[in-house]
Amino acid sequence: MNDLPSLFITYAKTVSHILTIVLLTGIVYTLVRIWEIKNAERLRKQPAPKIVKVRFERDGEERWEIIREHLGSEGADRWRLALEEADMLLDELVQKLGYLGANLPERLRAAEKGEFNTRESAWEAHKMRNKFAQAGHSNFELSQGEAYRIIGLYEDVFREFNFI
């Protein structure tokens, strides 16, 4: 009979240890779920990317058609003109979207990747336009195929913002 109280204490300790482990597991699970819910709530409160229909003095689609006409013409001068006009249109778009900077490269740097998914296309198109504009007629010959490729980069940007 002397062993009964010590046996009871042993069982009570075992049960309390198991109960402690179960309760601690529940507390950890609850804290993890609270963290997940708060994180999901924080992400839900972030503003959605800017998707706007931007308006200019002349309708963007009308200006885009003029660019396409230049591109469909014969001669590198008209293709260069298409690139120049597309680059000006890009600069106006970026300004209207509210990105700040003294020039187009600075405004493109100010754009966040999540807000401006085609930013890399805009950069490449702008750099290529600069390459052909600064080189003039002698150093870099602009082919119609290359002009179409570059205009396609501008088009990707304009379509992202529902401009054309």
Backbone as a ProteinNet text record, in pm:
[ID]
protein_1_A
[PRIMARY]
MNDLPSLFITYAKTVSHILTIVLLTGIVYTLVRIWEIKNAERLRKQPAPKIVKVRFERDGEERWEIIREHLGSEGADRWRLALEEADMLLDELVQKLGYLGANLPERLRAAEKGEFNTRESAWEAHKMRNKFAQAGHSNFELSQGEAYRIIGLYEDVFREFNFI
[TERTIARY]
79.8	0	84.8	204.2	295.9	332.4	327.5	364.5	254.1	131.1	19.2	37.1	72.6	93.7	209.3	318.4	429.9	393.9	314.1	267.1	175	86.5	-4	75.6	178.1	262.3	335	382.8	451.1	355.1	234.2	133.9	95.6	80.1	43.2	152.7	277.2	388.8	388.3	367.6	366.7	253.5	135.1	19.8	45.4	101.6	127.2	232.6	333.8	434	370.1	288.3	220.3	128.2	53	-36.7	41.6	155.7	240.5	288.8	331.9	378.9	264.7	146	30	-5.5	-9.1	-43.7	61.8	190.5	296.1	287.1	259.2	241.6	124.7	16.2	-99.3	-66.5	11	51	138	234.9	322.5	239.7	150	64.2	-19.3	-76.6	-159.2	-77.3	43.2	129.1	167.3	198.6	233.1	112.9	-5.9	-126.2	-155.7	-138.8	-159.6	-62.2	63.5	163.5	124.8	80.7	39.6	-79.2	-177.6	-296	-259.7	-174.7	-132.4	-53.6	32.6	111.2	20	-78.4	-172.6	-254.6	-292.3	-368.7	-285.3	-157.9	-68.4	-52.7	-37	-22.7	-150.1	-263.3	-391.5	-411.5	-353	-369.1	-275.9	-176.1	-84.9	-161.4	-127.6	-200.2	-172.9	-274.3	-261.4	-174.4	-108.5	-28.5	-115.8	-51	-123.3	-157.9	-286.1	-331.9	-433.2	-391.7	-476.8	-481.4	-586.1	-596	-545.9	-430.1	-366.7	-414.1	-445.7	-491	-386.9	-367.8	-276.6	-354.4	-282.7	-347.3	-413.5	-338.3	-392.8	-407.3	-503.4	-527.6	-405.1	-367.8	-250.9	-259.6	-378.5	-395.2	-367.9	-411	-387.2	-236.8	-170.2	-25.1	46.2	-3.5	58.2	44.8	-67.7	-86.5	13.4	41.9	141.9	278.1	312	439.3	444	333.8	327.8	340.6	285.5	299.6	446.1	514.3	657.7	733.4	698	766.9	742.5	625.6	592.5	647.4	704.9	759.3	894.9	942	1075.4	1175.9	1287.9	1395.5	1420.5	1548.2	1590.5	1555.1	1546.7	1511.8	1371.8	1278.6	1141.1	1135.1	1217.4	1219.9	1277.8	1383.2	1439.5	1336.4	1259.1	1153.9	1048.9	1016	921.3	976.8	1106.6	1169.2	1167.5	1197.9	1197.6	1059.2	957.2	821.6	774.8	809.7	772.8	842	965.6	1038.6	976.9	934.9	868	736.2	665.2	539.3	563.7	669.7	705.9	736.4	811.5	845.3	718.7	627	501.4	422.2	417.4	345.1	403.4	535.4	601.6	577	578.5	549.2	404.4	312.2	169.9	142.9	221.9	206.2	260.5	330.3	374.1	516	596.1	734.4	817.5	896.3	971.1	1114.4	1169	1307	1325.9	1451.2	1482.1	1468.7	1479.8	1471	1414.4	1397.1	1336.7	1415.9	1547.8	1619.6	1597.7	1596.9	1573.3	1432	1334.5	1196.6	1180.7	1249.5	1243.4	1307.7	1416.1	1480	1387.4	1301.5	1210.1	1094.1	1070.5	957.9	991.5	900.3	916.2	880.3	950.3	927.6	783.3	725.6	588.8	484.9	516.3	423.9	439.6	552.5	587.3	654.4	571.9	624.1	709	684.9	759.1	871.8	915.9	1021.7	1148.1	1184.6	1305.2	1288.7	1169.3	1142.8	1157.5	1106.6	1118.9	1265.5	1344.3	1487.3	1556.5	1531.5	1598.3	1560	1430.9	1386.1	1451.4	1455.8	1516.2	1665.6	1735.5	1879.9	1905.2	1821.2	1838.7	1808	1703.6	1670.9	1788	1848.6	1965.7	2081.7	2103.9	2213.7	2199.3	2079.6	2059.8	2049.7	1997.3	1985.1	2121.2	2206.1	2336.1	2436.9	2419.2	2514.8	2496.2	2376.8	2352.4	2342.1	2371.2	2353	2473.7	2588	2709.1	2745.2	2738.3	2793.1	2703.2	2575.4	2485.1	2373	2363.3	2255.4	2134.8	2023.1	1900.1	1821.6	1798.5	1717.3	1571.3	1485.2	1343.2	1304.5	1366.6	1339.3	1377.1	1492.3	1535	1441.9	1399.2	1305.3	1173.9	1124.2	1002.1	1020.6	1136.3	1163.2	1160.7	1225.1	1231.9	1093.1	1019.1	883.1	796	821.7	748.8	772.3	893	921.9	839.8	834.8	752	605	562.1	422.6	387.3	478.8	455.1	428.4	506.2	489.5	353.9	322.1	196.3	75.5	85.2	-26.3	-41.5	69.3	58.5	-29.6	-18.1	-93.3	-217.6	-261	-383.3	-383.7	-265.7	-254.2	-293.7	-261.9	-300.2	-384.7
-118.8	0	126.3	118.8	232.1	277.7	188.8	221	296.6	291.6	356	506.9	581.5	725.9	757.3	684	713.7	677.3	571.5	534.3	643.8	695.8	804.7	929.5	962	1079.1	1059.1	942	912.8	931	876.6	893.2	1040.4	1109.5	1251.8	1333.1	1303.4	1372.3	1342.8	1217.3	1178.2	1249.9	1249.5	1316.2	1466.6	1525	1669.3	1704.2	1618.2	1641.9	1634.2	1534.3	1520	1638.9	1676.6	1791.1	1919.8	1938.1	2055.8	2058.5	1944.8	1937.3	1970.6	1915.5	1943.3	2091.5	2151.3	2292.6	2383.3	2351.5	2431.7	2422	2301.9	2284.4	2370.4	2372.8	2455.4	2603.3	2646.4	2788	2824.6	2740.8	2767.7	2770.9	2675.2	2671.3	2798.9	2841.6	2962.5	3085.8	3097.7	3212.6	3213.8	3097.9	3089.7	3130.7	3083.5	3119.3	3268.9	3326.5	3471.3	3547.7	3505.7	3571.2	3558.9	3440.2	3420.1	3507.9	3516.8	3598.4	3746	3793.7	3934.1	3964	3871.9	3890.1	3895.3	3805.1	3805.2	3933.8	3981.8	4105.8	4225.4	4226.8	4335.4	4336.3	4218.7	4210.8	4254.5	4223.1	4259.8	4410.8	4478.5	4623.5	4701.9	4635.7	4707.4	4753.3	4871.4	4921.6	4835.8	4825.2	4749.3	4828.6	4760.4	4832.1	4930	5036.9	5137.5	5080.6	5069.2	5033.4	5141.6	5231.3	5345	5366.2	5430.4	5472.7	5615.7	5637.1	5767.8	5845.2	5971.6	6057.3	6165.3	6194.3	6298.1	6399.1	6501.6	6603	6535.8	6452.5	6372	6231	6160.4	6023.9	5937.2	5854.2	5767.9	5673.5	5623.4	5531.7	5603.2	5728.3	5806.8	5830.1	5867.1	5888.6	5757.9	5647.3	5518.2	5480.1	5512.5	5483.1	5560.8	5684.5	5763.5	5697.3	5649.3	5578.7	5454.8	5380.3	5258.3	5291.9	5405	5447.2	5476	5545.8	5571.3	5439.8	5346.5	5217.8	5139.3	5152.2	5080.7	5146.1	5265.3	5338.2	5281.7	5327.1	5290.4	5393.1	5347.5	5437	5444.7	5439.7	5439.2	5569.6	5680.6	5807.9	5803.4	5742.6	5730.7	5633.9	5529.4	5432.8	5498.6	5581.1	5655.1	5751.9	5814.6	5905.1	5829.6	5708.3	5625.8	5600.2	5570	5546.1	5672.4	5786.6	5914.2	5944.1	5928	5959.2	5860.7	5733.8	5634.6	5666.2	5712.7	5746.8	5869.6	5968.4	6085.3	6044.4	5954.1	5905	5830.7	5751.6	5681	5781	5885.2	5985.5	6052.4	6086.4	6147.8	6051.6	5925.1	5825	5813.9	5803.6	5788.3	5912	6029.9	6152.2	6153.2	6115.7	6113.8	6012.6	5905.3	5805.9	5855.9	5970.6	6033	6000.8	5942.4	5913.1	6039.7	6069.9	6195	6175.4	6280.4	6280.7	6389.3	6424.7	6531.4	6486.1	6354	6302.3	6160.3	6102	5969	5863.5	5855.3	5754.6	5768.4	5890.2	5908.8	5866.5	5897.3	5858.3	5706.2	5640.9	5494.2	5431.1	5491.7	5440.2	5452.9	5555.1	5578	5478	5412.4	5318.6	5187.6	5142.2	5014.5	4901.7	4789.4	4675.1	4625.7	4618.7	4569.6	4661.5	4789.9	4887.6	4896.9	4854.3	4878.6	4751.4	4653.2	4521.8	4523.2	4619	4625	4728.5	4760.2	4861.3	4822.2	4693.9	4649.9	4667.4	4644	4668.1	4816.4	4901.2	5045.5	5087	5031.6	5063.2	5021.5	4898.8	4850	4933.9	4964.9	5045.3	5183.3	5245.3	5378.5	5374.6	5273.7	5262.5	5242.2	5158.6	5135	5262.1	5333.8	5461	5557	5564.3	5651.2	5608.9	5479.8	5427.6	5472.7	5459.4	5496.7	5648	5719.2	5864.8	5932.5	5885.3	5947.6	5908	5790.8	5743	5811.3	5861.1	5924.2	5819.8	5861.1	5774.1	5686.6	5724.8	5656.6	5532.2	5538.8	5430.8	5308	5327.8	5215	5221.8	5121.8	5115.5	5050.7	5118.1	5068.2	4991.9	4864.8	4785.4	4797.5	4768.7	4775.8	4668.5	4552.9	4446.9	4488	4552.9	4600.4	4711	4797.5	4903.6	4842.1	4740.4	4671.7	4610.2	4549.6	4487.4	4592.1	4705.1	4810.3	4870.5	4894.9	4948.1	4847.8	4719.4	4616.8	4629	4668.4	4690.7	4807.1	4916.1	5029.9	4987	4908.6	4864.1	4783.9	4699	4622.1	4714.7	4821.5	4917.2	4987.2	5035.2	5108.1	5018.9	4892.5	4800.1	4769.6	4763.9	4739.4	4844	4968	5077.6	5114.5	5023.4	5042.3	5174.3	5213	5338.9	5321.9	5206.7	5180.4	5055.8
0	0	0	48.7	51	-90.1	-183.9	-321.5	-396.3	-349.1	-415.3	-428.2	-323	-339.5	-434.4	-428.6	-518.9	-663	-683	-817	-871.3	-785	-823.7	-863.6	-787.7	-817.5	-949.7	-977.4	-1103.9	-1220.5	-1209.6	-1315.3	-1330.9	-1223.2	-1227.5	-1296.2	-1267.5	-1332.9	-1482.6	-1519.8	-1660.9	-1734.2	-1675.5	-1736.5	-1746.3	-1643.9	-1648.3	-1752.9	-1769.8	-1874.3	-2012.9	-2035	-2164.7	-2188.6	-2086	-2097	-2124.8	-2062.5	-2086.4	-2231.5	-2283	-2422.4	-2518.1	-2493.5	-2579	-2574.7	-2456.6	-2443.5	-2508.1	-2489	-2553.2	-2705.5	-2756	-2900.7	-2949	-2874.8	-2910.1	-2909.6	-2812.4	-2805.7	-2924.9	-2958.8	-3073.7	-3201.9	-3218.3	-3337.7	-3347.4	-3237.3	-3235.2	-3271.4	-3217.3	-3249.9	-3397.3	-3453.1	-3595.7	-3680.8	-3647.8	-3724.3	-3714.1	-3595.2	-3579	-3668.2	-3670.6	-3755.7	-3902.8	-3945.5	-4085.4	-4121.8	-4034.1	-4060.3	-4068.5	-3976.7	-3980.9	-4107.6	-4147.9	-4268.9	-4391.9	-4398.3	-4510	-4511.9	-4395.9	-4385.3	-4430.8	-4393.3	-4434.1	-4585.6	-4646.3	-4791.5	-4861.7	-4804.2	-4863.7	-4861.8	-4763.9	-4751	-4842.4	-4903.2	-4991.7	-5114.6	-5166.2	-5283.1	-5405.7	-5488.8	-5613.1	-5710.2	-5803.7	-5903.1	-5982.2	-6028.9	-6105.5	-6243.6	-6271.7	-6405.3	-6440.3	-6524.1	-6555.4	-6705	-6749.3	-6888.3	-6890.5	-6951.7	-6952.5	-7075.5	-7056.1	-7165.7	-7193.9	-7321.4	-7366.1	-7449.1	-7497.8	-7580.6	-7700.7	-7766.8	-7876.6	-7823.4	-7872.4	-7827.9	-7853.9	-7755.7	-7767.5	-7885.7	-7912.5	-8025.4	-8157.7	-8166.6	-8287.9	-8306	-8199.6	-8207.2	-8239.6	-8184.3	-8209.4	-8357.8	-8418	-8561.2	-8646.3	-8609.4	-8682.8	-8671.3	-8552.1	-8532	-8619.8	-8624.5	-8707.3	-8856.3	-8897.4	-9037.3	-9070.1	-8980.7	-9000.6	-9012.1	-8928.1	-8926.3	-9055.2	-9113.6	-9236	-9362.1	-9347.2	-9462	-9502.1	-9617.4	-9663.8	-9612.7	-9565.8	-9527.7	-9378.8	-9345.1	-9205.3	-9134.4	-9208.8	-9144.8	-9084.9	-9155.2	-9104	-8986.7	-8989.9	-8879.3	-8754.6	-8775.4	-8662.7	-8604.4	-8692.4	-8648.1	-8565.2	-8605.4	-8528.7	-8388.3	-8380.5	-8250.1	-8165.1	-8225.9	-8153.1	-8096.1	-8179.3	-8134.7	-8027.2	-8041.1	-7939.5	-7807.4	-7813.9	-7692.6	-7624.7	-7705.2	-7647.5	-7582.6	-7646.8	-7592	-7461	-7456.3	-7333.2	-7221.6	-7253.2	-7152.5	-7099.1	-7187.2	-7143.6	-7054.9	-7094	-7015.6	-6874.7	-6865	-6735.6	-6648.1	-6708.7	-6633.1	-6585.4	-6672.2	-6635.1	-6524.1	-6519.5	-6413.7	-6280	-6283.3	-6159.3	-6116.3	-6203.2	-6166.1	-6183.1	-6081.5	-6078.6	-6124.7	-6184.6	-6228.6	-6332	-6356.2	-6450.2	-6594.5	-6618.8	-6754.8	-6750.9	-6867.2	-6874.9	-6797.7	-6809.5	-6731.2	-6580.2	-6529.5	-6385.7	-6347.3	-6433	-6403.9	-6408.5	-6502.4	-6509.8	-6386.2	-6337.4	-6215.3	-6094.8	-6095	-5982.7	-5981.4	-6092.7	-6102.1	-6032.1	-5947.6	-5877.9	-5973.4	-5960.8	-6047.8	-6040.9	-5923	-5909.4	-5969.4	-5978.4	-6035.7	-6187.1	-6237.8	-6377.5	-6428.8	-6463.6	-6501	-6627	-6716.7	-6842.6	-6837	-6717.1	-6702.3	-6778.4	-6775.8	-6847.5	-6998.3	-7049.7	-7192.1	-7223.9	-7134.3	-7154.5	-7156.7	-7063.6	-7059	-7188.2	-7231.2	-7352.3	-7473.1	-7487.2	-7600.4	-7597.7	-7481.3	-7469	-7502.3	-7452.8	-7482	-7630.9	-7693.7	-7837.5	-7916.4	-7875.9	-7941.9	-7930.5	-7812.1	-7793.2	-7881.5	-7891.4	-7972.8	-8118.4	-8173.6	-8313.6	-8331.6	-8232.9	-8244	-8234.5	-8143.9	-8123.2	-8230.1	-8287.5	-8387.3	-8521.6	-8547	-8676	-8785.1	-8905.8	-9021.8	-9051	-9004.3	-9048.9	-8968.5	-8837.6	-8755.5	-8744.5	-8718.6	-8697.1	-8798.6	-8879.9	-8977.4	-8910.6	-8913.1	-8852.8	-8958.2	-8932.8	-9025.9	-8986	-9079	-9049.2	-8946.5	-8953.2	-8856.5	-8715.5	-8700.7	-8568.3	-8519.9	-8610.9	-8572.8	-8523.6	-8592.1	-8547.6	-8408.8	-8386.2	-8255.5	-8143.6	-8167.7	-8066	-8042.4	-8149.9	-8135.9	-8060.2	-8078.4	-8003	-7853	-7813.4	-7670.9	-7616.4	-7694.7	-7653.9	-7644.1	-7741.2	-7744.2	-7619	-7573.9	-7451.6	-7332.9	-7322.7	-7213.3	-7224.7	-7344.3	-7363.7	-7337	-7371.5	-7346.3	-7196.3	-7124.1	-6979.8	-6912.4	-6957.4	-6896.9	-6976.4	-7064	-7143.4	-7220.3	-7266.6	-7339.5	-7485.7	-7542	-7680.6	-7686.5
[MASK]
++++++++++++++++++++++++++++++++++++++++++++++++++++++++++++++++++++++++++++++++++++++++++++++++++++++++++++++++++++++++++++++++++++++++++++++++++++++++++++++++++++

